[in-house]
PDB file of C-alpha atoms in Angstrom:
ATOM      1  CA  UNK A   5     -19.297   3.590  -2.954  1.00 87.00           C
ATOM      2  CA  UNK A   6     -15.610   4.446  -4.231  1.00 95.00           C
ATOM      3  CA  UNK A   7     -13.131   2.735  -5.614  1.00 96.00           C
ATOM      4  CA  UNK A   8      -9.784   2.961  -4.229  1.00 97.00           C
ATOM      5  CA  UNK A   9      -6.790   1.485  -5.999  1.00 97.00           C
ATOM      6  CA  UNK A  10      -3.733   0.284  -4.387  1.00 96.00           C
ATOM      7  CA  UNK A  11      -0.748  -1.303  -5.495  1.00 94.00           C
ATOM      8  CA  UNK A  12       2.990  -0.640  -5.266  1.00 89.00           C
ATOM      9  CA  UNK A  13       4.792   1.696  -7.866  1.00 84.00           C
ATOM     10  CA  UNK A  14       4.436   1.356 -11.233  1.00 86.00           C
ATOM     11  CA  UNK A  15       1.353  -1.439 -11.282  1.00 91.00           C
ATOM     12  CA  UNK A  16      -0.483   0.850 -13.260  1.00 91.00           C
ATOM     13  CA  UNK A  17      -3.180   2.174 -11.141  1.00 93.00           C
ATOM     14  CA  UNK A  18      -3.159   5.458 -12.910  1.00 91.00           C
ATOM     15  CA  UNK A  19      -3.714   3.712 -16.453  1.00 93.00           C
ATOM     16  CA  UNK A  20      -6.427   1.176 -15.246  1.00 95.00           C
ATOM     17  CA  UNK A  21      -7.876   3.749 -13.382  1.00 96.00           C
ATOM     18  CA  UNK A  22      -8.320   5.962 -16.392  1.00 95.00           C
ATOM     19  CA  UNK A  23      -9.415   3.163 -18.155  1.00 95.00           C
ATOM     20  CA  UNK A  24     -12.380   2.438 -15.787  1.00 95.00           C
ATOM     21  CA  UNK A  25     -13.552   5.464 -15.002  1.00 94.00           C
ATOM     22  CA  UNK A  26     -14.242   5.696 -18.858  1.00 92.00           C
ATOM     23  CA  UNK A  27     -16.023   2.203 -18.363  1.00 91.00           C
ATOM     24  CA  UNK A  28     -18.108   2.247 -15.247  1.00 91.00           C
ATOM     25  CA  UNK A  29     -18.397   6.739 -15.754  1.00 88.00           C
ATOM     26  CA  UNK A  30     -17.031   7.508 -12.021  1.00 94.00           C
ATOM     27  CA  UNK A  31     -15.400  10.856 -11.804  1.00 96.00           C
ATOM     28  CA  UNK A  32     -11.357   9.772 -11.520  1.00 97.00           C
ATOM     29  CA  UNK A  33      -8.933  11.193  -8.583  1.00 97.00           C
ATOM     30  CA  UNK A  34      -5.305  10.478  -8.920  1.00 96.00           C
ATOM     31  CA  UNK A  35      -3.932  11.109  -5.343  1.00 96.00           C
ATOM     32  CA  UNK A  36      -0.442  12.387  -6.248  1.00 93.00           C
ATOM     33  CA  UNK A  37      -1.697  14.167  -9.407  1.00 95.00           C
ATOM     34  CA  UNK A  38      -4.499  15.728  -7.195  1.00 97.00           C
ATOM     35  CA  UNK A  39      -1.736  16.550  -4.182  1.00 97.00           C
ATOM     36  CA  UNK A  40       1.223  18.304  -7.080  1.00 97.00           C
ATOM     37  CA  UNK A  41      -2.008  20.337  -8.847  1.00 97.00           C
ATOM     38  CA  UNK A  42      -2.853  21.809  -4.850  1.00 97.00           C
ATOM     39  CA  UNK A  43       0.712  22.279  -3.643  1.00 97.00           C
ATOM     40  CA  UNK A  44       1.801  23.689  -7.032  1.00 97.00           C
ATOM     41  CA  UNK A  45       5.162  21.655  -7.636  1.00 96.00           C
ATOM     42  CA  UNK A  46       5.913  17.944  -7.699  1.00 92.00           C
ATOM     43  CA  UNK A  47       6.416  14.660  -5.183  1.00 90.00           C
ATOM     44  CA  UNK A  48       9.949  15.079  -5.664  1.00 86.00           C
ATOM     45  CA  UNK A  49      10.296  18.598  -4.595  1.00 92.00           C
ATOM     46  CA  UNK A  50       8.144  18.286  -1.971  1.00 95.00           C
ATOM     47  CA  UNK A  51      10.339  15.031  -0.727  1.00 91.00           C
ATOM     48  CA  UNK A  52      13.339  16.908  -1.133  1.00 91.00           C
ATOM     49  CA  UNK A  53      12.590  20.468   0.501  1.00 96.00           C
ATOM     50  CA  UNK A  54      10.031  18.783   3.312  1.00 96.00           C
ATOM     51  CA  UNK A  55      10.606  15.480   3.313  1.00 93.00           C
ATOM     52  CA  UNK A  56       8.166  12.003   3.213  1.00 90.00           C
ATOM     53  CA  UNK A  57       6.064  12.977   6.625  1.00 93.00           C
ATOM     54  CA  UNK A  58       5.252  15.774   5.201  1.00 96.00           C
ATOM     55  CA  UNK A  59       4.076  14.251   1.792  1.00 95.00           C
ATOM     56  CA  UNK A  60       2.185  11.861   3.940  1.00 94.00           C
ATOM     57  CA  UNK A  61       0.173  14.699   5.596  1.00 96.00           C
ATOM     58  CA  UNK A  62      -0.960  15.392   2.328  1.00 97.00           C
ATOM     59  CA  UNK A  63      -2.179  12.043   1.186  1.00 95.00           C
ATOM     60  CA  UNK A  64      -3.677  12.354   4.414  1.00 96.00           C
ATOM     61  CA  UNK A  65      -5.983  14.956   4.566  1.00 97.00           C
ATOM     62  CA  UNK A  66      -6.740  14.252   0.408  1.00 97.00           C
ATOM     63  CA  UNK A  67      -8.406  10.355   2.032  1.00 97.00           C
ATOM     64  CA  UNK A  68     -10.168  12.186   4.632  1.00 97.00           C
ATOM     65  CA  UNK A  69     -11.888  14.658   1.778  1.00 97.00           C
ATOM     66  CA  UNK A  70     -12.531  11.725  -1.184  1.00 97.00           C
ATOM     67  CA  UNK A  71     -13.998   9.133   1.731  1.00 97.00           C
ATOM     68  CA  UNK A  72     -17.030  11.792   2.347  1.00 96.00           C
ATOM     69  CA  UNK A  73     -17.634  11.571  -1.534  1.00 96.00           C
ATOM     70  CA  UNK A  74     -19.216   8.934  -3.298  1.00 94.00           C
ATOM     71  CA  UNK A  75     -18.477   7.089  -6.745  1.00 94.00           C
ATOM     72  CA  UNK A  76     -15.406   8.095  -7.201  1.00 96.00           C
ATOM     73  CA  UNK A  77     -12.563   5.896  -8.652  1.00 97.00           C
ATOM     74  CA  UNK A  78      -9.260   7.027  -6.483  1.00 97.00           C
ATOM     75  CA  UNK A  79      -5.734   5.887  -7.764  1.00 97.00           C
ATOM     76  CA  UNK A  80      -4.051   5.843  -4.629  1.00 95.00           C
ATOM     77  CA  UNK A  81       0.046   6.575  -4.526  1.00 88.00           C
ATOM     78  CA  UNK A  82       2.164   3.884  -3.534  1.00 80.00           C
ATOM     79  CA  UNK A  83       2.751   4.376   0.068  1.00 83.00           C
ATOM     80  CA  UNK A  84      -1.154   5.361   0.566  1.00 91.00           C
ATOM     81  CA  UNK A  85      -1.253   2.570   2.970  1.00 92.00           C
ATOM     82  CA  UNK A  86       1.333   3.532   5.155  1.00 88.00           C
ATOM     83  CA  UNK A  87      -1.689   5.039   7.245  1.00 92.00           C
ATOM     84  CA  UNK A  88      -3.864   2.823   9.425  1.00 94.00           C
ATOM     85  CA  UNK A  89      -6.539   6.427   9.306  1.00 95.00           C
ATOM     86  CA  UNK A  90      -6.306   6.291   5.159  1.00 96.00           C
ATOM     87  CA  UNK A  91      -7.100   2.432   4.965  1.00 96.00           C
ATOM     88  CA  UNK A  92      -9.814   2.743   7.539  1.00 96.00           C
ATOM     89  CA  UNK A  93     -11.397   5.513   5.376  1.00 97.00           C
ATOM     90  CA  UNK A  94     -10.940   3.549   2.417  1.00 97.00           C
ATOM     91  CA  UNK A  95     -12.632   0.376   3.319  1.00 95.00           C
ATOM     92  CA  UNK A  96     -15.654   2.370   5.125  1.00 95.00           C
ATOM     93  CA  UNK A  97     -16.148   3.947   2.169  1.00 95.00           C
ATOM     94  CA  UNK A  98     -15.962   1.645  -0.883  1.00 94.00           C
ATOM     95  CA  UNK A  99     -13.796  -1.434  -1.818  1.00 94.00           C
ATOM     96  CA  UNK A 100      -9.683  -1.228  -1.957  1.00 96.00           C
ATOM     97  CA  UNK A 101      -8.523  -3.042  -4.914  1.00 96.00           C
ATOM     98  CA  UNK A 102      -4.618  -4.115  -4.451  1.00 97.00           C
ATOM     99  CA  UNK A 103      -2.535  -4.297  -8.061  1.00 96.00           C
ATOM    100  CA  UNK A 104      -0.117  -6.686  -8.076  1.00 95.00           C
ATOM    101  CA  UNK A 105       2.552  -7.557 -10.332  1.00 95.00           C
ATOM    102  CA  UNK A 106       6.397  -9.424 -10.352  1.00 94.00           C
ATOM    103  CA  UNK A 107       9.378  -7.049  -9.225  1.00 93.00           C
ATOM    104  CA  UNK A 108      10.532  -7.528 -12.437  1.00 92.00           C
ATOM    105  CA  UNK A 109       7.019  -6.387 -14.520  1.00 92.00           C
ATOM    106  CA  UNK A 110       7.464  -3.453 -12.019  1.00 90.00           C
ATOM    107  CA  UNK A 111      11.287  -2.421 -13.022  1.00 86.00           C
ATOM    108  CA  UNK A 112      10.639  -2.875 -16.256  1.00 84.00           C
ATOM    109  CA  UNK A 113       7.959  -0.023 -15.823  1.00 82.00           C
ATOM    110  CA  UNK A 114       9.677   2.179 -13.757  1.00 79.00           C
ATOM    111  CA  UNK A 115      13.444   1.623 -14.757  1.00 74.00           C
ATOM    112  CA  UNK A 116      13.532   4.974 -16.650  1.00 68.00           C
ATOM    113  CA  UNK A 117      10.911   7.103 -14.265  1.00 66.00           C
ATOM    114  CA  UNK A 118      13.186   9.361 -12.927  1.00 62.00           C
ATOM    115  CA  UNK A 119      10.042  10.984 -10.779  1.00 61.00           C
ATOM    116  CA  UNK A 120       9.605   8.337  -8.490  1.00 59.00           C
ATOM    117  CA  UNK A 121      12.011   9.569  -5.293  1.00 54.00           C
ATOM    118  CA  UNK A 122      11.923   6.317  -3.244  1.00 54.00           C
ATOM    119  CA  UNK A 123      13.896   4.618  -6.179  1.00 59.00           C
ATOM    120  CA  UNK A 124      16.450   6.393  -5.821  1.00 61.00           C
ATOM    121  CA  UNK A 125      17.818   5.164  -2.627  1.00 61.00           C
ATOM    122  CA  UNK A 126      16.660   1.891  -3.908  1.00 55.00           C
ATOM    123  CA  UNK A 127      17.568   0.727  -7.231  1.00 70.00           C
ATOM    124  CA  UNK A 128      16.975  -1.633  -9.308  1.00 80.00           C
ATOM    125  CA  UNK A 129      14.445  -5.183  -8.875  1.00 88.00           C
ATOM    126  CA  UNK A 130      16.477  -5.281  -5.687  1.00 89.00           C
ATOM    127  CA  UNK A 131      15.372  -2.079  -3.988  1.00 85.00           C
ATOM    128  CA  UNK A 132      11.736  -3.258  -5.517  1.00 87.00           C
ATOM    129  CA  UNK A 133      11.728  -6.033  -3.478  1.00 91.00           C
ATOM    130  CA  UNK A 134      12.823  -4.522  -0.658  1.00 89.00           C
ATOM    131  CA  UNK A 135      10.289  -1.611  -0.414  1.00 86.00           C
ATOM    132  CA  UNK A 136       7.615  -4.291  -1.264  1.00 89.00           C
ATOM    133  CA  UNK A 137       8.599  -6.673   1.526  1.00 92.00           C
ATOM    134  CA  UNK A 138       8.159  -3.136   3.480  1.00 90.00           C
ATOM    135  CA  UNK A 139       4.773  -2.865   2.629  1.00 88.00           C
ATOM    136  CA  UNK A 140       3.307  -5.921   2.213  1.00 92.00           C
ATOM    137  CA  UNK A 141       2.103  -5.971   5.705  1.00 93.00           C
ATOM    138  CA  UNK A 142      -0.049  -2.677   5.412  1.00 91.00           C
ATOM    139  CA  UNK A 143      -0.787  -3.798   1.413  1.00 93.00           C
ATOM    140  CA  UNK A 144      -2.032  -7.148   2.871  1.00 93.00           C
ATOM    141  CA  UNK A 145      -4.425  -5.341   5.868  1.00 93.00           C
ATOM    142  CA  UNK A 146      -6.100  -2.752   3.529  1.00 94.00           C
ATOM    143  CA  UNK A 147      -6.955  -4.437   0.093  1.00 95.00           C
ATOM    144  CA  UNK A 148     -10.367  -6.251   0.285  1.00 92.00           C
ATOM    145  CA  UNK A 149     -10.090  -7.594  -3.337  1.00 93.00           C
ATOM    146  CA  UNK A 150      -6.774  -8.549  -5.125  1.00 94.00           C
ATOM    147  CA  UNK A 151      -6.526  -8.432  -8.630  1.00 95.00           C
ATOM    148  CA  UNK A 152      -3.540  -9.342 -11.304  1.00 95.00           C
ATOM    149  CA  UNK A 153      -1.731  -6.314 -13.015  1.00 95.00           C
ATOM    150  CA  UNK A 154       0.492  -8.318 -14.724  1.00 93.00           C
ATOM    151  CA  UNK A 155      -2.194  -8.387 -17.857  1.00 92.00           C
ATOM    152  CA  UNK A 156      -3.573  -5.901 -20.388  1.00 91.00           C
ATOM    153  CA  UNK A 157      -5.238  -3.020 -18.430  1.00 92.00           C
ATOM    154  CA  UNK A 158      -9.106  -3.799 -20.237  1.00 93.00           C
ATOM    155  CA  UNK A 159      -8.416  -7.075 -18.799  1.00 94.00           C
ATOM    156  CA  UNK A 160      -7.926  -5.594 -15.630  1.00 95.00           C
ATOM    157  CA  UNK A 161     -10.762  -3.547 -16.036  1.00 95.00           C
ATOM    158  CA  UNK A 162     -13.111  -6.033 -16.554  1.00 94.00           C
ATOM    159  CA  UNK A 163     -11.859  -7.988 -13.332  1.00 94.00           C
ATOM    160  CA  UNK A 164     -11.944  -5.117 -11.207  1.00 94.00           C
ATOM    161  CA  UNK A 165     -15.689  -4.419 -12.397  1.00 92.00           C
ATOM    162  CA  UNK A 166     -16.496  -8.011 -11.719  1.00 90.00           C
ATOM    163  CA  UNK A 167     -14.872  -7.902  -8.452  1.00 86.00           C
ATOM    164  CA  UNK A 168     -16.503  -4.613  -7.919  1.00 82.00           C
ATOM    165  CA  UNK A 169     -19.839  -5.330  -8.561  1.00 72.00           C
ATOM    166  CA  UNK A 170     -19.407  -8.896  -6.605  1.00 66.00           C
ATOM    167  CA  UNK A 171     -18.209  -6.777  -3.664  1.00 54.00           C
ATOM    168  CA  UNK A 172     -21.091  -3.529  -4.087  1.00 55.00           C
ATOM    169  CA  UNK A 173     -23.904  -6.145  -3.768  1.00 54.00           C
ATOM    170  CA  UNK A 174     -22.577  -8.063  -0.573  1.00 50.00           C
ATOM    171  CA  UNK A 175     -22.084  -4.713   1.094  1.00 44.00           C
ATOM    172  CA  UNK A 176     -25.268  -3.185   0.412  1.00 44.00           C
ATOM    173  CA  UNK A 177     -26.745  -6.669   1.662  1.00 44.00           C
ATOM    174  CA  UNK A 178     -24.737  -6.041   4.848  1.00 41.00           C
ATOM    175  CA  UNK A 179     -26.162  -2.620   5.403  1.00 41.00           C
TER     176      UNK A 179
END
């Protein structure tokens, strides 16, 4: 079983990640660190000189690799869930944890990321909101736990592993 981590920009899915593959000793996959080390160049310059679609692709094919693998602890990037394939191969292959935190915990993260290209048409806790109302549909159809990022990521940790764990044992019980 993996475990995938979703969660708007900026929730810290890379950081807890880290954090709990150091915990629980699963090998660690960032998606967008994974996707700029294989294309050679960064999310922005592949936005800019291809566009999102093609960025999407990407992620695309990456899901479709990491689902045939097992413990593996995949921070997904942001817009992960913009595919119905990538959250089908997410859930049949381990549990999809969903981040969540304020608009404002989020700025206050991100405010002086000047890497993140879908902030640019779409400043400030404003343009947070906005892009979060956009995804809360497909955020809200592929977590299967949710868990608060608003606190200390070892606090997060240890709910995720509780969750985790809680989660492992009903689906072995189902299979």
């Amino acid at each position: 079983m993996n475990i995938y981590l979703i969660g708007f920009m900026g929730v810290g899915k890379s950081t807890v990640a880290k954090e709990l593959s150091k915990k629980i000793d699963y090998k660690l996959i960032d998606t967008d660190i994974e996707i700029e080390t294989r294309e050679g160049r960064s999310i922005s310059d592949m936005f800019e000189s291809e566009g999102e679609e093609y960025f999407r692709g990407l992620e695309r094919e990456l899901i479709r690799e990491l689902s045939s693998e097992d413990n593996l602890i995949v921070s997904c990037g942001g817009g992960i869930i913009k595919s119905d394939e990538n959250i089908k191969l997410m859930k049949k292959s381990g549990n999809v944890i969903l981040l969540e935190a304020s608009p404002e915990i989020i700025y206050s993260r991100v405010k002086d990321d000047e890497s993140r290209p879908l902030l640019a048409d779409n400043p400030g806790i404003d343009g947070i909101k906005k892009l979060m109302k956009e995804r809360e549909e497909a955020y809200n159809k592929a977590y299967t736990h949710k868990v608060d990022a608003s606190k200390p990521p070892v606090q997060i940790v240890n709910d995720i592993i509780t969750v985790t764990l809680t989660l492992r044992d009903e689906f072995v019980n189902i299979n």
